Amino acid sequence: MAESHHVLIVDDDGETRELLARYLGRNGYTVSVAGDGDEMEARLAQDPPVDLIVLDLMLPGRDGLDLTRAIRVRSSVPIVMLTARGDDTDRIVGLEIGADDYLPKPFNPRELLARIRTVLRRAGRSPDSLPVQRNRLRFAGWEIDLAARDLVSPAGVNVPLSAGEFDLLAALVEHPRQVLSRDELLDLTRGRVAAPFDRSVDVQIGRLRRRLEDDPRDPRLIKTVRGGGYMLAAPVEAA
Amino acid sequence: MAESHHVLIVDDDGETRELLARYLGRNGYTVSVAGDGDEMEARLAQDPPVDLIVLDLMLPGRDGLDLTRAIRVRSSVPIVMLTARGDDTDRIVGLEIGADDYLPKPFNPRELLARIRTVLRRAGRSPDSLPVQRNRLRFAGWEIDLAARDLVSPAGVNVPLSAGEFDLLAALVEHPRQVLSRDELLDLTRGRVAAPFDRSVDVQIGRLRRRLEDDPRDPRLIKTVRGGGYMLAAPVEAA
DNA sequence: ACAATCTGTTACATAAGGTTACATTTATTT
DNA sequence: AAATAAATGTAACCTTATGTAACAGATTGT
């Protein structure tokens, strides 16, 4: 894989910051974070150099537009601006003063990833980092190819999974014999945090079990840890 | 990326000129500016040659239509015309006398970028279509020649694809095992951004699957990632 | 001019994923 | 041990995303 790009996230909300940092990190980027303009400036002055900035429009003190203008005085580093939905004016102003793209909130982290890739590609910084061409793992007789997104049963049959089921299984397989909380699983699979009475993970786990377990009532592969979360019980090895 | 294209911006408003110059510059173009017809003529007479002209319709002295006619007498350089919104007549006249596209003001710079890319590609000067003699790749038994634009099935038969289908497949093959959003695919294949309820990518993917997949209902090669986009599941290697 | 092809749009069917409600299980308290 | 509380399992429902047939305008070839 080519050398990873360095992305700087500037947002005053710590949770958003952490979430994006983890999400982008998982997807091959080196990530730094800053909570305001001063932290951003400090980070920009350091090594390694920043390849792209994700900048929240609404910030305490100097806002995103101010900061963009300030950056543009001395640098052409690509900027992706996060804006409140429906505020076309700000978006256009943002682009005019030098942002390279914008993304209305709330957004899907995947979408941000796509924009970042596009902007970096257009900026011609370096060729797209090559995706992992091969990433196969084996557990309890099953074989999963994380790159091709398919799953083969011990009997050798290809088992179709929905996108959500696959993501969930991938998260478990990448952390074998480790209890993952619902929050962690949501973060790993959807890049979001849990809502108050969020049961979506439980339901998806149920659906996954129906496809993987001989007897979904007595799960051997995906175990429940009461008060903790779920875990993949089998050991995982490279295939 | 190949050598950058040279774009000439002709607008009497200095601020707009600067904004566009910076924006296009950031996005990989070499930019010159002119404030009126005379400056434009002067610039066209110089080196390096201009690959595309962004021309404001409303100009003091000779207007955009006049200038377009004058340019067309001796050159077929692509022209993108900027017009006031709602003036259909002018747009149509502009296109008739030789502009390649128009953009109503006020516009989003990103949109202008997309138009420029499309027009350049159409004009056959885009880096994408530059002199690659041979560029063959292999995936899942298939062989595709991006330069000759043909595709050979695992059985050795040449499979005819329409231009759009080929472009789409080429985009997927050039980013193997990477989820590409509908937006990215549109950008890569058509150089445009998605309209609100744009389903054209989905439809083309469907058509492509009918030609490549054994069972289009259970796609192994071109996978759907819900909420994400599509991806080529097979690894790709040079042939 | 006509036919054939291509491509985007529309409309509708299907599928996925989330939310909710309630059943069931497990833990805690009395 | 029974009662209570809390966590988990899951069916049913609803919203949204995707698949695709049918259509229409545009383009290309004859």
mmCIF file of C-alpha atoms in Angstrom, chain A residues 72 76-77 92 94-102 108 110-111 113-115 117-119 121-124 128-135 145-151 158 160 163-164 167, chain B residues 1 15 19-20 22-23 26-28 106-110 113-114 117 174-181 183-184 187-188 193 218 220 223-229 231-237:
data_model
loop_
_atom_site.group_PDB
_atom_site.id
_atom_site.type_symbol
_atom_site.label_atom_id
_atom_site.label_comp_id
_atom_site.label_asym_id
_atom_site.label_seq_id
_atom_site.Cartn_x
_atom_site.Cartn_y
_atom_site.Cartn_z
ATOM 1 C CA ARG A 72 -5.234 29.956 1.903
ATOM 2 C CA SER A 76 -3.165 25.224 -0.975
ATOM 3 C CA VAL A 77 -3.774 22.151 1.178
ATOM 4 C CA ILE A 92 -20.913 28.503 -1.823
ATOM 5 C CA GLY A 94 -16.903 28.298 1.518
ATOM 6 C CA LEU A 95 -16.044 27.057 -1.930
ATOM 7 C CA GLU A 96 -15.369 30.525 -3.203
ATOM 8 C CA ILE A 97 -12.940 31.411 -0.503
ATOM 9 C CA GLY A 98 -11.063 28.219 -1.021
ATOM 10 C CA ALA A 99 -12.605 25.051 0.340
ATOM 11 C CA ASP A 100 -12.394 22.203 -2.141
ATOM 12 C CA ASP A 101 -15.610 20.513 -1.208
ATOM 13 C CA TYR A 102 -18.277 20.631 1.439
ATOM 14 C CA ASN A 108 -22.544 9.396 6.652
ATOM 15 C CA ARG A 110 -18.645 6.791 4.294
ATOM 16 C CA GLU A 111 -19.642 9.841 2.348
ATOM 17 C CA LEU A 113 -14.432 9.131 3.038
ATOM 18 C CA ALA A 114 -15.575 9.328 -0.567
ATOM 19 C CA ARG A 115 -15.173 13.105 -0.682
ATOM 20 C CA ARG A 117 -10.650 10.377 -1.732
ATOM 21 C CA THR A 118 -12.035 12.450 -4.579
ATOM 22 C CA VAL A 119 -10.467 15.674 -3.402
ATOM 23 C CA ARG A 121 -7.276 12.425 -6.240
ATOM 24 C CA ARG A 122 -8.104 15.717 -7.923
ATOM 25 C CA ALA A 123 -5.443 17.553 -6.036
ATOM 26 C CA GLY A 124 -3.125 15.086 -7.674
ATOM 27 C CA ASP A 128 -4.944 6.531 -4.835
ATOM 28 C CA SER A 129 -3.507 4.352 -2.174
ATOM 29 C CA LEU A 130 -3.894 0.849 -3.441
ATOM 30 C CA PRO A 131 -6.582 -1.099 -1.714
ATOM 31 C CA VAL A 132 -5.700 -4.339 -0.057
ATOM 32 C CA GLN A 133 -6.121 -6.918 -2.746
ATOM 33 C CA ARG A 134 -6.192 -9.919 -0.530
ATOM 34 C CA ASN A 135 -7.353 -10.269 3.017
ATOM 35 C CA ASP A 145 -12.565 -12.455 2.408
ATOM 36 C CA LEU A 146 -12.753 -8.939 3.789
ATOM 37 C CA ALA A 147 -11.692 -7.331 0.533
ATOM 38 C CA ALA A 148 -14.059 -9.197 -1.742
ATOM 39 C CA ARG A 149 -16.759 -9.137 0.919
ATOM 40 C CA ASP A 150 -17.710 -12.757 0.701
ATOM 41 C CA LEU A 151 -18.068 -15.625 3.078
ATOM 42 C CA ASN A 158 -20.799 -19.141 -0.617
ATOM 43 C CA PRO A 160 -24.630 -14.324 0.880
ATOM 44 C CA ALA A 163 -23.953 -5.317 3.654
ATOM 45 C CA GLY A 164 -24.827 -4.697 7.285
ATOM 46 C CA ASP A 167 -19.810 -5.346 8.250
ATOM 47 C CA MET B 1 -1.618 12.742 -13.867
ATOM 48 C CA GLU B 15 -13.168 39.407 -8.180
ATOM 49 C CA LEU B 19 -11.961 33.401 -7.410
ATOM 50 C CA LEU B 20 -12.272 31.152 -10.398
ATOM 51 C CA ARG B 22 -7.716 30.202 -7.646
ATOM 52 C CA TYR B 23 -10.360 27.514 -7.564
ATOM 53 C CA ARG B 26 -6.258 24.379 -6.884
ATOM 54 C CA ASN B 27 -7.925 21.713 -8.918
ATOM 55 C CA GLY B 28 -5.056 21.089 -11.205
ATOM 56 C CA PRO B 106 -24.833 32.335 -10.004
ATOM 57 C CA PHE B 107 -23.164 28.955 -10.081
ATOM 58 C CA ASN B 108 -21.332 26.654 -7.796
ATOM 59 C CA PRO B 109 -17.624 26.513 -8.691
ATOM 60 C CA ARG B 110 -17.761 22.779 -8.335
ATOM 61 C CA LEU B 113 -15.279 22.290 -12.652
ATOM 62 C CA ALA B 114 -17.533 19.437 -13.664
ATOM 63 C CA ARG B 117 -13.974 18.322 -17.241
ATOM 64 C CA GLU B 174 -9.239 0.946 -11.882
ATOM 65 C CA HIS B 175 -10.319 0.894 -8.244
ATOM 66 C CA PRO B 176 -10.569 -2.786 -7.479
ATOM 67 C CA ARG B 177 -11.993 -3.891 -4.148
ATOM 68 C CA GLN B 178 -12.820 -0.355 -3.255
ATOM 69 C CA VAL B 179 -16.352 0.842 -2.677
ATOM 70 C CA LEU B 180 -17.181 3.652 -5.079
ATOM 71 C CA SER B 181 -20.172 5.841 -4.348
ATOM 72 C CA ASP B 183 -21.183 10.247 -6.946
ATOM 73 C CA GLU B 184 -17.662 9.031 -7.516
ATOM 74 C CA ASP B 187 -17.577 11.806 -11.623
ATOM 75 C CA LEU B 188 -15.223 9.151 -12.965
ATOM 76 C CA VAL B 193 -22.230 15.397 -10.136
ATOM 77 C CA ASP B 218 -26.551 -12.936 -7.089
ATOM 78 C CA ARG B 220 -20.237 -12.008 -7.433
ATOM 79 C CA LYS B 223 -21.135 -6.034 -5.422
ATOM 80 C CA THR B 224 -23.582 -3.597 -3.910
ATOM 81 C CA VAL B 225 -22.678 -2.001 -0.611
ATOM 82 C CA ARG B 226 -25.853 -0.569 0.762
ATOM 83 C CA GLY B 227 -25.527 3.082 1.572
ATOM 84 C CA GLY B 228 -22.061 3.023 0.079
ATOM 85 C CA GLY B 229 -22.081 2.269 -3.593
ATOM 86 C CA MET B 231 -17.347 -2.290 -5.963
ATOM 87 C CA LEU B 232 -15.487 -4.806 -8.056
ATOM 88 C CA ALA B 233 -14.947 -7.793 -5.787
ATOM 89 C CA ALA B 234 -12.224 -9.539 -7.745
ATOM 90 C CA PRO B 235 -8.554 -8.678 -7.553
ATOM 91 C CA VAL B 236 -7.101 -7.061 -10.652
ATOM 92 C CA GLU B 237 -3.679 -7.683 -12.128
#
